[in-house]
Amino acid sequence: MKISLIGPPGAGKGTFASKISEKYGIPVIAIGRELRRMAEKTELGRILKEKYWGRGKLVPTKYAMEILKEKINKKGYILDGFPRELNEAKKFDKIDQLDAVILLKVKKSTLMFRLTGRLQCRRCGRVYHIKNYPPKKPGICDICKIKLYKRSDDQERKTIRERLKIFNEEIKPIVKYYKSKGILKEINGEDPISIIIRNIENAVKELKKKKLKENC
Ligand code: AP5
């Protein structure tokens, strides 16, 4: 299964990518997470944070593609937040073919609420929300028992607004591209988590069935 989860910042890409990964045993490739790791370890990572993602801007395609190529396993994967630009979608097609692209749709006011209240564990990557999904002990990861942190690109409303603006500018041609290939499904990302998981699973099944029919 080769799935891409796309949607605005705070739509739930990370949340659902990890849930699908647990269920089907396929790895998640999350470029945003890799960039945050790089920023803690390498000079290039620090520069990319300072110039691009830390300000809410996309990193140049070249770096996103390098991370992707290193992580991709042709047996199956879930791409969390890739592609972000039509250019990335076209470049990716030369590497591999996706079975399904799921677009999570969420209102701007909901996104703001989710991002400003999000907390994350540095070790296991689990995502919490101070109101929606609080950890059992305030500020501490239920699993790793270490202190949770707030992502640097979630700290200022200005940066969040920039991320949302860029998403809105780039998404339309991507949607058109995957619709023309017949592999895109839109899902309401405002629903409760259990319903969204079911809807994603059904959408993936439907797209796979369609592909099998076309190949017969
Ligand atoms: P990335 O890490 O991918 O960030 P993002 O796209 O801004 O998305 P988020 O991680 O903020 O949100 P999410 O959709 O994963 O939501 P989550 O599941 O956490 O990328 C970071 C940066 O890296 C980008 O800005 C860009 O600069 C760069 N980058 C990445 N990929 C790139 C690429 N391909 N090319 C160029 N640059 C790239 O959920 C959010 C919150 O909401 C959580 O608290 C969660 O608990 C809650 N929540 C989720 N779903 C629900 C629900 N249904 N009901 C209630 N609460 C919910």
PDB file of N, CA and C and ligand atoms in Angstrom, residues 8-16 31-33 35-36 53 57-59 64 81-82 84 88 114-115 118 127-129 132-133 151 153 163 189 191 193 196, ligand 1:
ATOM      1  N   PRO A   8      -3.870  20.694   5.282  1.00  0.00           N
ATOM      2  CA  PRO A   8      -3.222  21.851   5.901  1.00  0.00           C
ATOM      3  C   PRO A   8      -2.524  21.500   7.215  1.00  0.00           C
ATOM      4  N   PRO A   9      -1.655  22.381   7.693  1.00  0.00           N
ATOM      5  CA  PRO A   9      -1.035  22.177   9.003  1.00  0.00           C
ATOM      6  C   PRO A   9      -2.131  21.995  10.053  1.00  0.00           C
ATOM      7  N   GLY A  10      -2.016  20.941  10.858  1.00  0.00           N
ATOM      8  CA  GLY A  10      -3.005  20.702  11.912  1.00  0.00           C
ATOM      9  C   GLY A  10      -4.193  19.873  11.448  1.00  0.00           C
ATOM     10  N   ALA A  11      -4.178  19.413  10.193  1.00  0.00           N
ATOM     11  CA  ALA A  11      -5.323  18.636   9.680  1.00  0.00           C
ATOM     12  C   ALA A  11      -5.387  17.239  10.300  1.00  0.00           C
ATOM     13  N   GLY A  12      -4.239  16.753  10.805  1.00  0.00           N
ATOM     14  CA  GLY A  12      -4.214  15.418  11.397  1.00  0.00           C
ATOM     15  C   GLY A  12      -3.370  14.428  10.601  1.00  0.00           C
ATOM     16  N   LYS A  13      -2.536  14.916   9.714  1.00  0.00           N
ATOM     17  CA  LYS A  13      -1.722  14.015   8.871  1.00  0.00           C
ATOM     18  C   LYS A  13      -0.866  13.087   9.741  1.00  0.00           C
ATOM     19  N   GLY A  14      -0.163  13.687  10.700  1.00  0.00           N
ATOM     20  CA  GLY A  14       0.720  12.909  11.581  1.00  0.00           C
ATOM     21  C   GLY A  14      -0.075  11.926  12.427  1.00  0.00           C
ATOM     22  N   THR A  15      -1.192  12.398  12.960  1.00  0.00           N
ATOM     23  CA  THR A  15      -2.037  11.558  13.824  1.00  0.00           C
ATOM     24  C   THR A  15      -2.490  10.315  13.063  1.00  0.00           C
ATOM     25  N   PHE A  16      -3.016  10.514  11.847  1.00  0.00           N
ATOM     26  CA  PHE A  16      -3.582   9.373  11.112  1.00  0.00           C
ATOM     27  C   PHE A  16      -2.506   8.526  10.436  1.00  0.00           C
ATOM     28  N   ILE A  31       8.494  14.124   6.172  1.00  0.00           N
ATOM     29  CA  ILE A  31       9.627  15.019   5.899  1.00  0.00           C
ATOM     30  C   ILE A  31       9.751  16.095   6.982  1.00  0.00           C
ATOM     31  N   GLY A  32       8.615  16.606   7.455  1.00  0.00           N
ATOM     32  CA  GLY A  32       8.642  17.615   8.515  1.00  0.00           C
ATOM     33  C   GLY A  32       9.368  17.091   9.749  1.00  0.00           C
ATOM     34  N   ARG A  33       9.056  15.838  10.131  1.00  0.00           N
ATOM     35  CA  ARG A  33       9.708  15.246  11.312  1.00  0.00           C
ATOM     36  C   ARG A  33      11.207  15.076  11.071  1.00  0.00           C
ATOM     37  N   LEU A  35      13.035  16.882   9.111  1.00  0.00           N
ATOM     38  CA  LEU A  35      13.667  18.218   9.146  1.00  0.00           C
ATOM     39  C   LEU A  35      13.900  18.672  10.590  1.00  0.00           C
ATOM     40  N   ARG A  36      12.929  18.372  11.459  1.00  0.00           N
ATOM     41  CA  ARG A  36      13.108  18.769  12.873  1.00  0.00           C
ATOM     42  C   ARG A  36      14.278  17.997  13.500  1.00  0.00           C
ATOM     43  N   TRP A  53      11.622  26.352   7.186  1.00  0.00           N
ATOM     44  CA  TRP A  53      10.456  25.817   7.899  1.00  0.00           C
ATOM     45  C   TRP A  53      10.186  26.520   9.220  1.00  0.00           C
ATOM     46  N   LYS A  57       7.886  28.547   5.895  1.00  0.00           N
ATOM     47  CA  LYS A  57       8.041  28.385   4.439  1.00  0.00           C
ATOM     48  C   LYS A  57       8.449  26.952   4.097  1.00  0.00           C
ATOM     49  N   LEU A  58       8.149  26.535   2.865  1.00  0.00           N
ATOM     50  CA  LEU A  58       8.554  25.193   2.436  1.00  0.00           C
ATOM     51  C   LEU A  58      10.054  25.163   2.211  1.00  0.00           C
ATOM     52  N   VAL A  59      10.691  24.037   2.477  1.00  0.00           N
ATOM     53  CA  VAL A  59      12.111  23.926   2.141  1.00  0.00           C
ATOM     54  C   VAL A  59      12.207  23.683   0.629  1.00  0.00           C
ATOM     55  N   ALA A  64      13.670  18.191   0.140  1.00  0.00           N
ATOM     56  CA  ALA A  64      12.549  17.284   0.430  1.00  0.00           C
ATOM     57  C   ALA A  64      12.743  15.966  -0.333  1.00  0.00           C
ATOM     58  N   GLY A  81       2.321  14.380   4.557  1.00  0.00           N
ATOM     59  CA  GLY A  81       2.580  15.748   4.109  1.00  0.00           C
ATOM     60  C   GLY A  81       3.484  15.865   2.896  1.00  0.00           C
ATOM     61  N   PHE A  82       3.430  14.901   2.029  1.00  0.00           N
ATOM     62  CA  PHE A  82       4.169  14.966   0.755  1.00  0.00           C
ATOM     63  C   PHE A  82       3.227  14.514  -0.344  1.00  0.00           C
ATOM     64  N   ARG A  84       4.008  18.778  -1.358  1.00  0.00           N
ATOM     65  CA  ARG A  84       3.524  20.110  -0.942  1.00  0.00           C
ATOM     66  C   ARG A  84       3.381  21.033  -2.137  1.00  0.00           C
ATOM     67  N   GLU A  88       6.855  18.744  -6.723  1.00  0.00           N
ATOM     68  CA  GLU A  88       7.232  17.552  -5.945  1.00  0.00           C
ATOM     69  C   GLU A  88       6.432  16.343  -6.417  1.00  0.00           C
ATOM     70  N   ARG A 114      -6.185  23.686  17.022  1.00  0.00           N
ATOM     71  CA  ARG A 114      -5.384  22.458  17.173  1.00  0.00           C
ATOM     72  C   ARG A 114      -3.883  22.764  17.305  1.00  0.00           C
ATOM     73  N   LEU A 115      -3.401  23.681  16.459  1.00  0.00           N
ATOM     74  CA  LEU A 115      -1.945  23.925  16.441  1.00  0.00           C
ATOM     75  C   LEU A 115      -1.473  24.681  17.679  1.00  0.00           C
ATOM     76  N   ARG A 118      -1.271  22.102  20.560  1.00  0.00           N
ATOM     77  CA  ARG A 118      -0.606  20.806  20.340  1.00  0.00           C
ATOM     78  C   ARG A 118       0.644  20.653  21.199  1.00  0.00           C
ATOM     79  N   VAL A 127       1.466  12.628  19.507  1.00  0.00           N
ATOM     80  CA  VAL A 127       0.905  13.985  19.502  1.00  0.00           C
ATOM     81  C   VAL A 127      -0.263  14.080  20.488  1.00  0.00           C
ATOM     82  N   TYR A 128      -0.280  15.136  21.299  1.00  0.00           N
ATOM     83  CA  TYR A 128      -1.374  15.383  22.245  1.00  0.00           C
ATOM     84  C   TYR A 128      -1.973  16.761  21.951  1.00  0.00           C
ATOM     85  N   HIS A 129      -3.086  17.043  22.625  1.00  0.00           N
ATOM     86  CA  HIS A 129      -3.643  18.401  22.566  1.00  0.00           C
ATOM     87  C   HIS A 129      -4.071  18.779  23.987  1.00  0.00           C
ATOM     88  N   ASN A 132      -8.160  18.734  23.640  1.00  0.00           N
ATOM     89  CA  ASN A 132      -8.781  17.575  22.964  1.00  0.00           C
ATOM     90  C   ASN A 132      -8.225  16.224  23.430  1.00  0.00           C
ATOM     91  N   TYR A 133      -6.892  16.138  23.481  1.00  0.00           N
ATOM     92  CA  TYR A 133      -6.244  14.862  23.845  1.00  0.00           C
ATOM     93  C   TYR A 133      -5.150  15.100  24.863  1.00  0.00           C
ATOM     94  N   ARG A 151       6.120  22.470  19.396  1.00  0.00           N
ATOM     95  CA  ARG A 151       6.965  22.679  18.211  1.00  0.00           C
ATOM     96  C   ARG A 151       7.244  24.161  18.000  1.00  0.00           C
ATOM     97  N   ASP A 153       7.525  25.809  15.274  1.00  0.00           N
ATOM     98  CA  ASP A 153       6.687  26.458  14.257  1.00  0.00           C
ATOM     99  C   ASP A 153       5.214  26.561  14.677  1.00  0.00           C
ATOM    100  N   ARG A 163       2.197  29.253   7.250  1.00  0.00           N
ATOM    101  CA  ARG A 163       2.085  27.850   6.821  1.00  0.00           C
ATOM    102  C   ARG A 163       0.732  27.616   6.138  1.00  0.00           C
ATOM    103  N   GLY A 189     -11.853  16.167   7.805  1.00  0.00           N
ATOM    104  CA  GLY A 189     -10.927  16.039   8.936  1.00  0.00           C
ATOM    105  C   GLY A 189     -11.460  16.640  10.229  1.00  0.00           C
ATOM    106  N   ASP A 191     -14.211  15.346  11.646  1.00  0.00           N
ATOM    107  CA  ASP A 191     -14.913  14.255  12.339  1.00  0.00           C
ATOM    108  C   ASP A 191     -14.066  13.715  13.488  1.00  0.00           C
ATOM    109  N   ILE A 193     -11.772  11.166  15.557  1.00  0.00           N
ATOM    110  CA  ILE A 193     -10.636  10.382  15.054  1.00  0.00           C
ATOM    111  C   ILE A 193     -11.047   8.985  14.553  1.00  0.00           C
ATOM    112  N   ILE A 196     -12.681   9.176  11.185  1.00  0.00           N
ATOM    113  CA  ILE A 196     -11.730   9.522  10.113  1.00  0.00           C
ATOM    114  C   ILE A 196     -10.910   8.288   9.726  1.00  0.00           C
TER     115      ILE A 196
HETATM  116  P1  AP5 B   1       5.036  19.041   8.989  1.00  0.00           P
HETATM  117  O1  AP5 B   1       5.721  18.489  10.187  1.00  0.00           O
HETATM  118  O2  AP5 B   1       4.474  18.072   8.022  1.00  0.00           O
HETATM  119  O3  AP5 B   1       3.959  20.100   9.488  1.00  0.00           O
HETATM  120  P2  AP5 B   1       2.565  20.604   8.874  1.00  0.00           P
HETATM  121  O4  AP5 B   1       2.296  20.267   7.461  1.00  0.00           O
HETATM  122  O5  AP5 B   1       2.522  22.039   9.251  1.00  0.00           O
HETATM  123  O6  AP5 B   1       1.527  19.724   9.608  1.00  0.00           O
HETATM  124  P3  AP5 B   1       1.465  19.489  11.137  1.00  0.00           P
HETATM  125  O7  AP5 B   1       2.454  18.440  11.566  1.00  0.00           O
HETATM  126  O8  AP5 B   1       1.522  20.801  11.852  1.00  0.00           O
HETATM  127  O9  AP5 B   1      -0.034  18.979  11.291  1.00  0.00           O
HETATM  128  P4  AP5 B   1      -0.670  17.548  11.049  1.00  0.00           P
HETATM  129  O10 AP5 B   1      -1.583  17.615   9.871  1.00  0.00           O
HETATM  130  O11 AP5 B   1       0.345  16.446  11.061  1.00  0.00           O
HETATM  131  O12 AP5 B   1      -1.585  17.474  12.352  1.00  0.00           O
HETATM  132  P5  AP5 B   1      -1.456  16.570  13.686  1.00  0.00           P
HETATM  133  O13 AP5 B   1      -1.724  15.143  13.361  1.00  0.00           O
HETATM  134  O14 AP5 B   1      -0.196  16.880  14.443  1.00  0.00           O
HETATM  135  O15 AP5 B   1       6.044  19.992   8.186  1.00  0.00           O
HETATM  136  C1  AP5 B   1       6.745  21.010   8.884  1.00  0.00           C
HETATM  137  C2  AP5 B   1       7.438  21.912   7.879  1.00  0.00           C
HETATM  138  O16 AP5 B   1       8.419  21.155   7.146  1.00  0.00           O
HETATM  139  C3  AP5 B   1       6.539  22.523   6.791  1.00  0.00           C
HETATM  140  O17 AP5 B   1       5.919  23.700   7.232  1.00  0.00           O
HETATM  141  C4  AP5 B   1       7.557  22.785   5.674  1.00  0.00           C
HETATM  142  O18 AP5 B   1       8.262  23.963   5.924  1.00  0.00           O
HETATM  143  C5  AP5 B   1       8.526  21.620   5.805  1.00  0.00           C
HETATM  144  N1  AP5 B   1       8.168  20.526   4.877  1.00  0.00           N
HETATM  145  C6  AP5 B   1       7.573  19.350   5.219  1.00  0.00           C
HETATM  146  N2  AP5 B   1       7.375  18.571   4.136  1.00  0.00           N
HETATM  147  C7  AP5 B   1       7.864  19.281   3.074  1.00  0.00           C
HETATM  148  C8  AP5 B   1       7.945  19.023   1.678  1.00  0.00           C
HETATM  149  N3  AP5 B   1       7.463  17.880   1.153  1.00  0.00           N
HETATM  150  N4  AP5 B   1       8.461  19.973   0.872  1.00  0.00           N
HETATM  151  C9  AP5 B   1       8.930  21.151   1.383  1.00  0.00           C
HETATM  152  N5  AP5 B   1       8.902  21.455   2.714  1.00  0.00           N
HETATM  153  C10 AP5 B   1       8.372  20.524   3.538  1.00  0.00           C
HETATM  154  O19 AP5 B   1      -2.728  17.155  14.488  1.00  0.00           O
HETATM  155  C11 AP5 B   1      -2.705  18.476  15.001  1.00  0.00           C
HETATM  156  C12 AP5 B   1      -3.428  18.533  16.359  1.00  0.00           C
HETATM  157  O20 AP5 B   1      -4.816  18.303  16.163  1.00  0.00           O
HETATM  158  C13 AP5 B   1      -2.956  17.486  17.368  1.00  0.00           C
HETATM  159  O21 AP5 B   1      -2.939  18.042  18.650  1.00  0.00           O
HETATM  160  C14 AP5 B   1      -4.027  16.375  17.261  1.00  0.00           C
HETATM  161  O22 AP5 B   1      -4.173  15.685  18.470  1.00  0.00           O
HETATM  162  C15 AP5 B   1      -5.272  17.175  16.903  1.00  0.00           C
HETATM  163  N6  AP5 B   1      -6.203  16.462  16.043  1.00  0.00           N
HETATM  164  C16 AP5 B   1      -5.907  15.825  14.858  1.00  0.00           C
HETATM  165  N7  AP5 B   1      -7.022  15.287  14.314  1.00  0.00           N
HETATM  166  C17 AP5 B   1      -8.050  15.605  15.158  1.00  0.00           C
HETATM  167  C18 AP5 B   1      -9.465  15.358  15.116  1.00  0.00           C
HETATM  168  N8  AP5 B   1     -10.028  14.680  14.136  1.00  0.00           N
HETATM  169  N9  AP5 B   1     -10.213  15.863  16.122  1.00  0.00           N
HETATM  170  C19 AP5 B   1      -9.634  16.583  17.129  1.00  0.00           C
HETATM  171  N10 AP5 B   1      -8.316  16.848  17.217  1.00  0.00           N
HETATM  172  C20 AP5 B   1      -7.531  16.371  16.247  1.00  0.00           C
END
